[in-house]
Short mmCIF file of C-alpha atoms in Angstrom, two decimals:
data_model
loop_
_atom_site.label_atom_id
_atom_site.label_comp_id
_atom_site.label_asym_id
_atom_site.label_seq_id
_atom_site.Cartn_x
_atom_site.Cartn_y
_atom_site.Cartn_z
CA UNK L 428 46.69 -114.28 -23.22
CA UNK L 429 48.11 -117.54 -22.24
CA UNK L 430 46.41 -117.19 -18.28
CA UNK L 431 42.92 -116.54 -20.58
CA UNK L 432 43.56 -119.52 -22.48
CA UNK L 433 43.58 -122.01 -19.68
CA UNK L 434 40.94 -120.67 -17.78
CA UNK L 435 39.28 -120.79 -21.41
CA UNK L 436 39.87 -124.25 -21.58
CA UNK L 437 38.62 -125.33 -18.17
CA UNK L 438 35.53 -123.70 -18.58
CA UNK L 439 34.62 -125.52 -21.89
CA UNK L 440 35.90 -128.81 -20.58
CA UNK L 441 33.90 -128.78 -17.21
CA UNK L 442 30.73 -127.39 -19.88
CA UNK L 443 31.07 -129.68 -22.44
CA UNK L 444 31.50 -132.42 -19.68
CA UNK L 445 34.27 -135.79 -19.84
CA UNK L 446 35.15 -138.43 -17.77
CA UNK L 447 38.24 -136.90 -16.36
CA UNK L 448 41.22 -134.42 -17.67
CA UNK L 449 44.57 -135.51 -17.18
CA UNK L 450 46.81 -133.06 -15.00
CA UNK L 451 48.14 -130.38 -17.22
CA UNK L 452 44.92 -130.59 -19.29
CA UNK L 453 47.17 -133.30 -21.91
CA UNK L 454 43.91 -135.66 -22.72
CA UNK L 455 40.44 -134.39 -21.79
CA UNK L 456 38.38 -137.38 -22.36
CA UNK L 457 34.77 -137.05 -24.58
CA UNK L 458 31.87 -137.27 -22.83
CA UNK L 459 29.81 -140.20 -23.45
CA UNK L 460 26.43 -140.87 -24.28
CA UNK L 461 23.81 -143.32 -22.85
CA UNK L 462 23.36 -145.94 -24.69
CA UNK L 463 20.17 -145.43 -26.32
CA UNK L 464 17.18 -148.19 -27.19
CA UNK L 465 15.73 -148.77 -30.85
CA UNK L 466 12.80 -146.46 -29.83
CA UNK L 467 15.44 -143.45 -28.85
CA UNK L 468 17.55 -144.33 -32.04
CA UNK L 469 14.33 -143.26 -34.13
CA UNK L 470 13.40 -140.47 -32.22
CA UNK L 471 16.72 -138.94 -32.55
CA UNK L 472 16.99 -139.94 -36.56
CA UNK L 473 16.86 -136.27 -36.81
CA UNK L 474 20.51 -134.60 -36.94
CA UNK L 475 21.21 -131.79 -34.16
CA UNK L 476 22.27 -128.85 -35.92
CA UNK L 477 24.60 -128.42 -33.04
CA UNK L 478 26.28 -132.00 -32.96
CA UNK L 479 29.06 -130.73 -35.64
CA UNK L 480 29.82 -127.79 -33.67
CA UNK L 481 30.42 -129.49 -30.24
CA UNK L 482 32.62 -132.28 -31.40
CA UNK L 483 34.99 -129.44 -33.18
CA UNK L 484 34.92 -127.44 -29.89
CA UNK L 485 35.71 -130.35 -28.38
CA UNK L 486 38.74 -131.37 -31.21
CA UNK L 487 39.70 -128.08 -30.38
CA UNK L 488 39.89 -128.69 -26.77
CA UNK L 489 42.19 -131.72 -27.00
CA UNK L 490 44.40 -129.92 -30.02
CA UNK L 491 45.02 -127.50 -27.51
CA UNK L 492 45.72 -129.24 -24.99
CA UNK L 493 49.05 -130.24 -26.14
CA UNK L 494 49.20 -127.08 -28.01
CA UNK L 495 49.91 -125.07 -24.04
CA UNK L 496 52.34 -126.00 -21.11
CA UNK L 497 50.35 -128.08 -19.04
CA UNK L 498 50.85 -128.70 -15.15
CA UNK L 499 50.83 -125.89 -13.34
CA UNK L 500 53.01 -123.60 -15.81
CA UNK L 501 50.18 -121.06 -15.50
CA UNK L 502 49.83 -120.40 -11.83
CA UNK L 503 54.01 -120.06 -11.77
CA UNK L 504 53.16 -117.84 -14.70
CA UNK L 505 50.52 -115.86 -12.37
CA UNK L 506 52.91 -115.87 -9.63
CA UNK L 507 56.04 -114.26 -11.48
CA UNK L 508 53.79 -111.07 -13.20
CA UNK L 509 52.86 -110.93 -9.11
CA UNK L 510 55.49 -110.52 -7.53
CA UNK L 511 57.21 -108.47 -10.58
CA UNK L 512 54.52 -105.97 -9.65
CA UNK L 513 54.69 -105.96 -5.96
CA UNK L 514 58.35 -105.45 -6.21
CA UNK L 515 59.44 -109.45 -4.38
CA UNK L 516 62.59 -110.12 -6.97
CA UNK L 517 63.46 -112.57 -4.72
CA UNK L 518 59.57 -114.99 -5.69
CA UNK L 519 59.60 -113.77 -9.00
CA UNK L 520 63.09 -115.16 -9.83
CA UNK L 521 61.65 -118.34 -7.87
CA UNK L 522 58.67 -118.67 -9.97
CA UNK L 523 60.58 -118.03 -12.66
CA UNK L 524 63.11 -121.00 -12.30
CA UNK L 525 60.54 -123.42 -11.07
CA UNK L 526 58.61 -122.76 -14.83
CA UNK L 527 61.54 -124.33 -16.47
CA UNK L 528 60.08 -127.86 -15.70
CA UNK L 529 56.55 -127.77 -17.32
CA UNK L 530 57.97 -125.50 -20.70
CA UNK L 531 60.06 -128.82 -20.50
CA UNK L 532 57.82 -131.35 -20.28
CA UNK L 533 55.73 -129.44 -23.04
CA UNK L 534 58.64 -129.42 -25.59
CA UNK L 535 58.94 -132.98 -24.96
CA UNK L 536 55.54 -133.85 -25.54
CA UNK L 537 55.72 -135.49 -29.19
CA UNK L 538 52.06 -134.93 -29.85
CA UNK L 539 52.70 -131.02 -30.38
CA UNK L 540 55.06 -131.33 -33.26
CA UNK L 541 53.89 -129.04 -35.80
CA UNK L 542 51.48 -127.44 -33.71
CA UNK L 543 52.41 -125.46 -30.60
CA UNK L 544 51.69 -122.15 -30.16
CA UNK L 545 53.91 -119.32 -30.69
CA UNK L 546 53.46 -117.89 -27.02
CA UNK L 547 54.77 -115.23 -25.27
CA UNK L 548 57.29 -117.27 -22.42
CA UNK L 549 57.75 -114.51 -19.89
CA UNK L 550 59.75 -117.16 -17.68
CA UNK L 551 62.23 -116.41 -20.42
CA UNK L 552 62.38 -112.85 -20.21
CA UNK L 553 61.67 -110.95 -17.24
CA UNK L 554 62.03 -113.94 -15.53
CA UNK L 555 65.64 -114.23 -16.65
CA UNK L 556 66.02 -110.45 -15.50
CA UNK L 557 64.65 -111.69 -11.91
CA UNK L 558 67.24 -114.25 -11.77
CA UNK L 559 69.73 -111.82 -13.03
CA UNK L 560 68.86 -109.21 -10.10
CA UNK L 561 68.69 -111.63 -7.51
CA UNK L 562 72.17 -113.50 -8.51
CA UNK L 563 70.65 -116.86 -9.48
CA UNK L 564 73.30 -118.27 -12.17
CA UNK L 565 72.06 -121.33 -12.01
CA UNK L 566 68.70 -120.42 -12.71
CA UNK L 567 70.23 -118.84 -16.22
CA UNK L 568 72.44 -121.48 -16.81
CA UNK L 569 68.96 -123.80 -16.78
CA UNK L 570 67.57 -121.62 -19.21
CA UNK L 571 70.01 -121.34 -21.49
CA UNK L 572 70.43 -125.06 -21.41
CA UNK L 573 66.48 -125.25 -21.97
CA UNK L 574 66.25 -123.18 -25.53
CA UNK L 575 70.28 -124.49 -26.67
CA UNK L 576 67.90 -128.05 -26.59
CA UNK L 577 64.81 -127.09 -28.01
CA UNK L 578 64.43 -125.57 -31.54
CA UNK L 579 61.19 -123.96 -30.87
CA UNK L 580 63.04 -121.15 -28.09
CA UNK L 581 65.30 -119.96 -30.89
CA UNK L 582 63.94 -116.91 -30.77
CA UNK L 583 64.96 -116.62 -26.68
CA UNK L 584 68.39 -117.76 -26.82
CA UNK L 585 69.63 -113.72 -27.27
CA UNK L 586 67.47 -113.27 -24.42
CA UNK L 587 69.34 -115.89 -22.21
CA UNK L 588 72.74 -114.73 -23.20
CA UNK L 589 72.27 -111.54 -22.37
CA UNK L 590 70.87 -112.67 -18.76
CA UNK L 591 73.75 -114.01 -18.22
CA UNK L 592 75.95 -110.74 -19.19
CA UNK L 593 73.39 -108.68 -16.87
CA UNK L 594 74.01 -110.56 -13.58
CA UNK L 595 77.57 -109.92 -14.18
CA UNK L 596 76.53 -106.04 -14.96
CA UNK L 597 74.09 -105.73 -12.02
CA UNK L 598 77.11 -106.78 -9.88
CA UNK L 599 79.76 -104.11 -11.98
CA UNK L 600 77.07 -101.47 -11.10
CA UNK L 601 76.76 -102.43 -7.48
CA UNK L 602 80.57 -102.20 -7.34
CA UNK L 603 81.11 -98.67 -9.00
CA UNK L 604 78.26 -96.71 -6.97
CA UNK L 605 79.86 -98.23 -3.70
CA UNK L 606 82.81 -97.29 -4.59
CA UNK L 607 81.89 -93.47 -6.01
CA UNK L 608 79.03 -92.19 -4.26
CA UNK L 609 76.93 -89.72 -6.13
CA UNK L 610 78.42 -91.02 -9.85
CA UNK L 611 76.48 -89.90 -12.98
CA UNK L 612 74.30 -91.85 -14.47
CA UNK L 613 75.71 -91.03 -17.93
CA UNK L 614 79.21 -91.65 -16.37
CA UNK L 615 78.30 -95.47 -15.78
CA UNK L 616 78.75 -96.65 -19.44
CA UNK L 617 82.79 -95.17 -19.25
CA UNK L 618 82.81 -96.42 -15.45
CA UNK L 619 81.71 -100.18 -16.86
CA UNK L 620 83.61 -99.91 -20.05
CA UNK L 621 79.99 -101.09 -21.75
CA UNK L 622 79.11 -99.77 -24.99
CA UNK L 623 75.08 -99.95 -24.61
CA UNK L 624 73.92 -97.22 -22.79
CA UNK L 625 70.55 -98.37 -22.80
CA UNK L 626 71.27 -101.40 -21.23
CA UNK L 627 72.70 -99.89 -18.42
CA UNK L 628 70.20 -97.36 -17.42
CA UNK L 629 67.40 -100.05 -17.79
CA UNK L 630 69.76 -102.34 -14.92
CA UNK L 631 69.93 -99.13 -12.81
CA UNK L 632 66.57 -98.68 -13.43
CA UNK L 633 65.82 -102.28 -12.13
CA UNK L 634 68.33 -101.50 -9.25
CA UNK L 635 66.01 -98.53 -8.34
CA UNK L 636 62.69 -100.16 -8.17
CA UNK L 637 64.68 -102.87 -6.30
CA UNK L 638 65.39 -100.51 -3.50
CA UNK L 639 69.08 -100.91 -3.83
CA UNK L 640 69.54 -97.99 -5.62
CA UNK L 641 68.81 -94.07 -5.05
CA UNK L 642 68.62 -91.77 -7.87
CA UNK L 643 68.65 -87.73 -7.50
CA UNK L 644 68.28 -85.38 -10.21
CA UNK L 645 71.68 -83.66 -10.83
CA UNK L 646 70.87 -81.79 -14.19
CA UNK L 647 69.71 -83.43 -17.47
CA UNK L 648 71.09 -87.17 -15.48
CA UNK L 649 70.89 -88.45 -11.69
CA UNK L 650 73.71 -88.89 -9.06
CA UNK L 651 73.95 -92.40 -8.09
CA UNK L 652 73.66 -93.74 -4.21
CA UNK L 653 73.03 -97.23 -2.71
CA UNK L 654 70.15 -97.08 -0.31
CA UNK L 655 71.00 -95.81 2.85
CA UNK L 656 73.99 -93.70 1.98
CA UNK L 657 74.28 -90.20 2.69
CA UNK L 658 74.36 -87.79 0.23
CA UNK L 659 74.94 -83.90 -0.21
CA UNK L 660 72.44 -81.75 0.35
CA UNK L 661 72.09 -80.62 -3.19
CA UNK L 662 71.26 -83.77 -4.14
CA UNK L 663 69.22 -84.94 -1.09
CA UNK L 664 66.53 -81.86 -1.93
CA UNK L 665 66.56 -83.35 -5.58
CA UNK L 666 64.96 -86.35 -4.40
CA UNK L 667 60.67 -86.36 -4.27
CA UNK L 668 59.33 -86.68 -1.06
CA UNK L 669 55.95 -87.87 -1.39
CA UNK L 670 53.05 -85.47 1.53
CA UNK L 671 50.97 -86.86 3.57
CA UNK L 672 47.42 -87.68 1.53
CA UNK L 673 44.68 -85.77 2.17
CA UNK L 674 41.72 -87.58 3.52
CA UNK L 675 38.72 -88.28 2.08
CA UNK L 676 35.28 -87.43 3.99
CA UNK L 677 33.80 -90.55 2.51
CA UNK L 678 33.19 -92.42 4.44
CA UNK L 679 34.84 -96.34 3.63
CA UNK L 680 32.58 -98.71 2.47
CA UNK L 681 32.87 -102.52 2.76
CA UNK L 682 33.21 -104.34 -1.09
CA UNK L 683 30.35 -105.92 -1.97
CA UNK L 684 30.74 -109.84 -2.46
CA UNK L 685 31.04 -111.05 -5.38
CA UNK L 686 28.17 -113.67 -6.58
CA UNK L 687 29.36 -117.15 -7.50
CA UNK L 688 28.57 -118.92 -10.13
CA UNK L 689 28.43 -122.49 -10.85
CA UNK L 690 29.51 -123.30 -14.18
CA UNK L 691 27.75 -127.11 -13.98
CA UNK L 692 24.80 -125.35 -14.02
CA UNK L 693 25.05 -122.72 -16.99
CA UNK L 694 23.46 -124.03 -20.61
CA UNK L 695 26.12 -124.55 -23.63
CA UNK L 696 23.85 -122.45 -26.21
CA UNK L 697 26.81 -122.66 -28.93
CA UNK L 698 26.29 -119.72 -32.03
CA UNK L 699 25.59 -120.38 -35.45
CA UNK L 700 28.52 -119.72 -37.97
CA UNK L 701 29.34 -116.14 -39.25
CA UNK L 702 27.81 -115.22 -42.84
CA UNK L 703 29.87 -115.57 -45.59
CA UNK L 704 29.93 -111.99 -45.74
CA UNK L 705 32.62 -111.53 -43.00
CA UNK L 706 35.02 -113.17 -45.07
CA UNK L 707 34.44 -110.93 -48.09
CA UNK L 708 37.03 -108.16 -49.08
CA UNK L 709 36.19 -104.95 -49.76
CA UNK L 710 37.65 -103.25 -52.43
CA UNK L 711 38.67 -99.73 -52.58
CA UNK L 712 38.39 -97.42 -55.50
CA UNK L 713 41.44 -96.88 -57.24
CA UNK L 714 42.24 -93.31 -59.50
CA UNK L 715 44.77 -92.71 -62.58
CA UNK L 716 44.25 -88.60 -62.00
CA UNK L 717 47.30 -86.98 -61.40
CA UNK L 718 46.88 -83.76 -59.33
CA UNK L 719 46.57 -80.45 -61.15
CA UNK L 720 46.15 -76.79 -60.19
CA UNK L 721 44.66 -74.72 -63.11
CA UNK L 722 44.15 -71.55 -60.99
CA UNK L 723 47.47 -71.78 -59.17
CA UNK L 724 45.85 -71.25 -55.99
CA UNK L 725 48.14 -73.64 -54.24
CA UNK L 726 51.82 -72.98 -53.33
CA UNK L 727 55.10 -74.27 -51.65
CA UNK L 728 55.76 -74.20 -48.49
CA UNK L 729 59.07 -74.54 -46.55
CA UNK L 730 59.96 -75.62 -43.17
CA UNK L 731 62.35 -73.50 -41.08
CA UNK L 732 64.22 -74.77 -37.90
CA UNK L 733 62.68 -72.82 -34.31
CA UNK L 734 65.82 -70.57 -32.56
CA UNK L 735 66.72 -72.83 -29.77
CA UNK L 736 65.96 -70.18 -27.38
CA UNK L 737 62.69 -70.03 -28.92
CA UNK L 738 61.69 -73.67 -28.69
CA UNK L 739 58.85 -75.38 -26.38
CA UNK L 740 60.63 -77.37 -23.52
CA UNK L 741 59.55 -80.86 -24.47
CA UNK L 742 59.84 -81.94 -21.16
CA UNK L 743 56.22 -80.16 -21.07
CA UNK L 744 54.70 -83.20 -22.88
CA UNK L 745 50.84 -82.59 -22.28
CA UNK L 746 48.67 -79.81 -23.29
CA UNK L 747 45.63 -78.12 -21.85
CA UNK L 748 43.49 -75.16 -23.80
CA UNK L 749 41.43 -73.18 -20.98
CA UNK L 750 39.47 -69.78 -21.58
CA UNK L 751 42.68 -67.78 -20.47
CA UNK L 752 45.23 -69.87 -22.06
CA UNK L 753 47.31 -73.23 -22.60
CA UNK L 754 48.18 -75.27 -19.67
CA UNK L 755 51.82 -77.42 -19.93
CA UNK L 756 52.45 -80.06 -17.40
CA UNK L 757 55.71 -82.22 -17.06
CA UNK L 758 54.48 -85.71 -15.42
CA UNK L 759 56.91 -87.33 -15.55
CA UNK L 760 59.55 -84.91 -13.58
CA UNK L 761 61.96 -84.70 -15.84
CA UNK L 762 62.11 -80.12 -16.23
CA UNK L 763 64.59 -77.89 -13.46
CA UNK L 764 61.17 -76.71 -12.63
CA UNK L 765 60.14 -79.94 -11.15
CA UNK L 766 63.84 -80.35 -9.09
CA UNK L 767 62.94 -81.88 -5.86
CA UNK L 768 58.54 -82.15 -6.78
CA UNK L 769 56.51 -84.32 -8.56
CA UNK L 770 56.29 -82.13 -11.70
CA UNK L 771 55.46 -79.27 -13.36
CA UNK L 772 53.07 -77.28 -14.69
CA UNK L 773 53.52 -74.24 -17.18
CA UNK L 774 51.01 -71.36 -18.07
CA UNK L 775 50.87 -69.54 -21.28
CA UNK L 776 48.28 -66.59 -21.56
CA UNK L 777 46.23 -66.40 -24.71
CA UNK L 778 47.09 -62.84 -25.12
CA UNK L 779 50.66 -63.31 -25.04
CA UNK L 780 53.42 -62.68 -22.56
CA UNK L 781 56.10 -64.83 -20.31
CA UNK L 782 55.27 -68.27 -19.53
CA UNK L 783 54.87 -69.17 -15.78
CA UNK L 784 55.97 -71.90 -14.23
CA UNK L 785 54.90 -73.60 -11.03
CA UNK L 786 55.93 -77.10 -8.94
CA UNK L 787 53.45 -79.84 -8.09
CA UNK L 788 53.11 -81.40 -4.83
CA UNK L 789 51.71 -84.34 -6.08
CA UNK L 790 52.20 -86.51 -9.06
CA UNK L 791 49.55 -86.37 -11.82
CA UNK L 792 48.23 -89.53 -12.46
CA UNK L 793 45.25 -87.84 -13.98
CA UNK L 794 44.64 -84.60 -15.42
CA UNK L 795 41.90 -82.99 -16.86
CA UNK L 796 40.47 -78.94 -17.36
CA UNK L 797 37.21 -77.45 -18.55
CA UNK L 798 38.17 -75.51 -21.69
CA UNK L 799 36.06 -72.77 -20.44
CA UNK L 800 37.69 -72.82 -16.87
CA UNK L 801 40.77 -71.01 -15.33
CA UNK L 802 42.33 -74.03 -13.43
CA UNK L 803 42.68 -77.72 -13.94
CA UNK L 804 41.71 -80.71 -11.62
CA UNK L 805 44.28 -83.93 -11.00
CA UNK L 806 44.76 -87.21 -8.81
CA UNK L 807 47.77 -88.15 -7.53
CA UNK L 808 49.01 -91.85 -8.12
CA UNK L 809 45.90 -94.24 -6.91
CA UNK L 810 46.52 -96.88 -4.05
CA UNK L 811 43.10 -98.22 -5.12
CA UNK L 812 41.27 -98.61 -8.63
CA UNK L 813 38.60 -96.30 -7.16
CA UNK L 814 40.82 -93.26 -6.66
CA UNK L 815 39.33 -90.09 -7.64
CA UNK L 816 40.25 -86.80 -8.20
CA UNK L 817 41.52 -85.10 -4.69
CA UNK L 818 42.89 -81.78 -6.16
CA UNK L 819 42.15 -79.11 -8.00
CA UNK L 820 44.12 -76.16 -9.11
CA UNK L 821 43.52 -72.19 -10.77
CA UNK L 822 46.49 -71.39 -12.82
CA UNK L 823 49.23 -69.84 -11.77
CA UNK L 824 48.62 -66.25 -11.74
CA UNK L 825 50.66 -64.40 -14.06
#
């Protein structure tokens, strides 16, 4: 939203012209007219329909101007969802910290009393779990400093407290899985003497995608390893080993490139206002009838509690109706059918009888049957957006 709203106002300002824009997009200046002769004057008497509209886009452009972080607070912003997504803790804490100056400057800025935005300030929040990975106190100690100053970042000074407590945490967890190769998972909250449980899975969880960590499925929980360490072999042949991809008898194509356009070239057409009908409320009919059953043809029903033994495995989260039955797949990983694999998958015949149960190889990223079929079809996780599906599957025979 906020990366859209730059780009937004860049394109209007270069369309609706200007003299220059200050950096950080603070003052845009208004384009100015020609002076025009007595003859033009008269021939222009007439008022453009459009006029009104381009000098509020234009307001609009300048409000918001001081409304945003200016300098280069989006790029930094760019840079930290980045490298958060290519796994580099080490730039996104860096982008992170250097976005500390421009929210600065912005909050400074006297012209945006009473009107800055509300915006989402990732900087402040995974980028305060960045610093907190990566060690970077004095990156947390800036932004706690930052909303302690500024009433506006109320709402993120939770946020930097508990920064700080995690970079302390990440360190406690480092400490304890050193020390106690192959701990519990659900052990660490008694090992840290934390009360939030949910805290400390999601820093373990960070610890993981980190590389730092290794988790392998040991029940309903994981044993905990730092990278590197060995491990039994229970545990090792918990962990999902990823095959070799098939490939595809396409053959690779080179992208096409992109056309560019110039944006001094395209024509402002701006749109006439909405009708007055938009803003119009519609009103719903309202009844006084209570409900009544003359021909007692309805009656109560009561919910009883499934036998345990009798229950679906939840872990089974998404369903499948084919001509011979119900396909049951666990994505995620998570059943003791899907120990040491990518998942499972569970078939249940339409006529009745015992479930059966099979490992993937792969993980699903997408799934999909025919309902008239006998098998399903799936891709494993794409490296590129163009992945399509490489697998396909009967059900298991029963």
């Amino acid at each position: 939203m906020c990366i859209s709203g730059a780009r937004v106002l860049g394109i209007l300002k270069r369309l609706f012209g200007g003299e220059k824009a200050a950096s950080g997009g603070k003052d845009l200046a208004i384009a100015r007219a020609p002076e025009q002769s007595d003859v033009d004057r008269k021939r222009s008497s007439g008022k453009n329909p459009f006029e009104d509209m381009e000098r509020e886009a234009r307001e609009s452009l300048e409000k918001m101007s001081v409304q945003m972080p200016g300098d280069n607070y989006f790029k930094l912003l760019e840079a930290l969802q980045r490298s958060i997504a290519d796994r580099k803790y080490e730039d996104a804490a860096g982008a992170a910290r250097k976005s500390i100056a421009p929210l600065r400057e912005w909050l400074k800025d006297p012209r945006g009393d009473g009107g800055r935005l509300q915006i989402r300030i990732p900087a402040l929040q995974q980028g305060g779990t960045m610093m907190a990975i990566t060690g970077d106190r004095n990156g947390l100690e800036e932004i706690l400093d930052l909303v302690d100053e500024f009433e506006h970042l109320e709402a993120y000074r939770a946020d930097a407290v508990k920064h700080l407590e995690a970079l302390e945490l990440f360190e406690s967890i480092r400490e304890v899985v050193t020390s106690k190769p192959g701990v519990l998972q659900n052990k660490m909250k008694g090992e840290l003497g934390e009360e939030d449980g949910r805290q400390v899975s999601n820093l373990i969880s960070w610890l993981e995608k980190a590389g730092e960590i290794t988790r392998a499925k040991s029940g309903k929980t994981y044993a905990l390893y730092m990278a590197g360490m060995e491990m039994s072999e229970e545990n090792a042949s918990a962990i999902y080993t990823e095959p070799p991809r098939p490939h595809s008898h396409q053959k690779a194509r080179r992208a096409m490139r992109a056309r560019d356009l110039d944006i001094d070239k395209l024509d402002l057409v701006p749109l006439p206002p909405s009708p007055d009908t938009w803003s119009s409320t519609v009103e719903l009919p309202t009844t006084s009838e209570t409900f009544s059953d003359p021909d007692d043809t309805w009656r109560d029903l009561t919910v009883e509690a499934i036998a345990p033994p009798d229950r679906p495995d939840p872990f089974f989260r998404k369903h499948f109706t084919t001509r011979d039955g119900v396909l049951l797949f666990d994505d995620l990983a998570k059943s003791k059918e899907s120990r040491g694999a990518a998942g499972a998958v569970m078939f249940t015949p339409r006529a009745g009888g015992k479930p059966t149960v099979r490992s993937l190889k792969r993980p699903p990223y997408i799934l999909d049957v025919h309902p008239v079929g006998k098998g399903f079809a799936s891709s494993p996780t794409p490296r590129r957006p163009s992945a399509r599906p490489t697998a396909a599957r009967r059900c298991p025979r029963t």
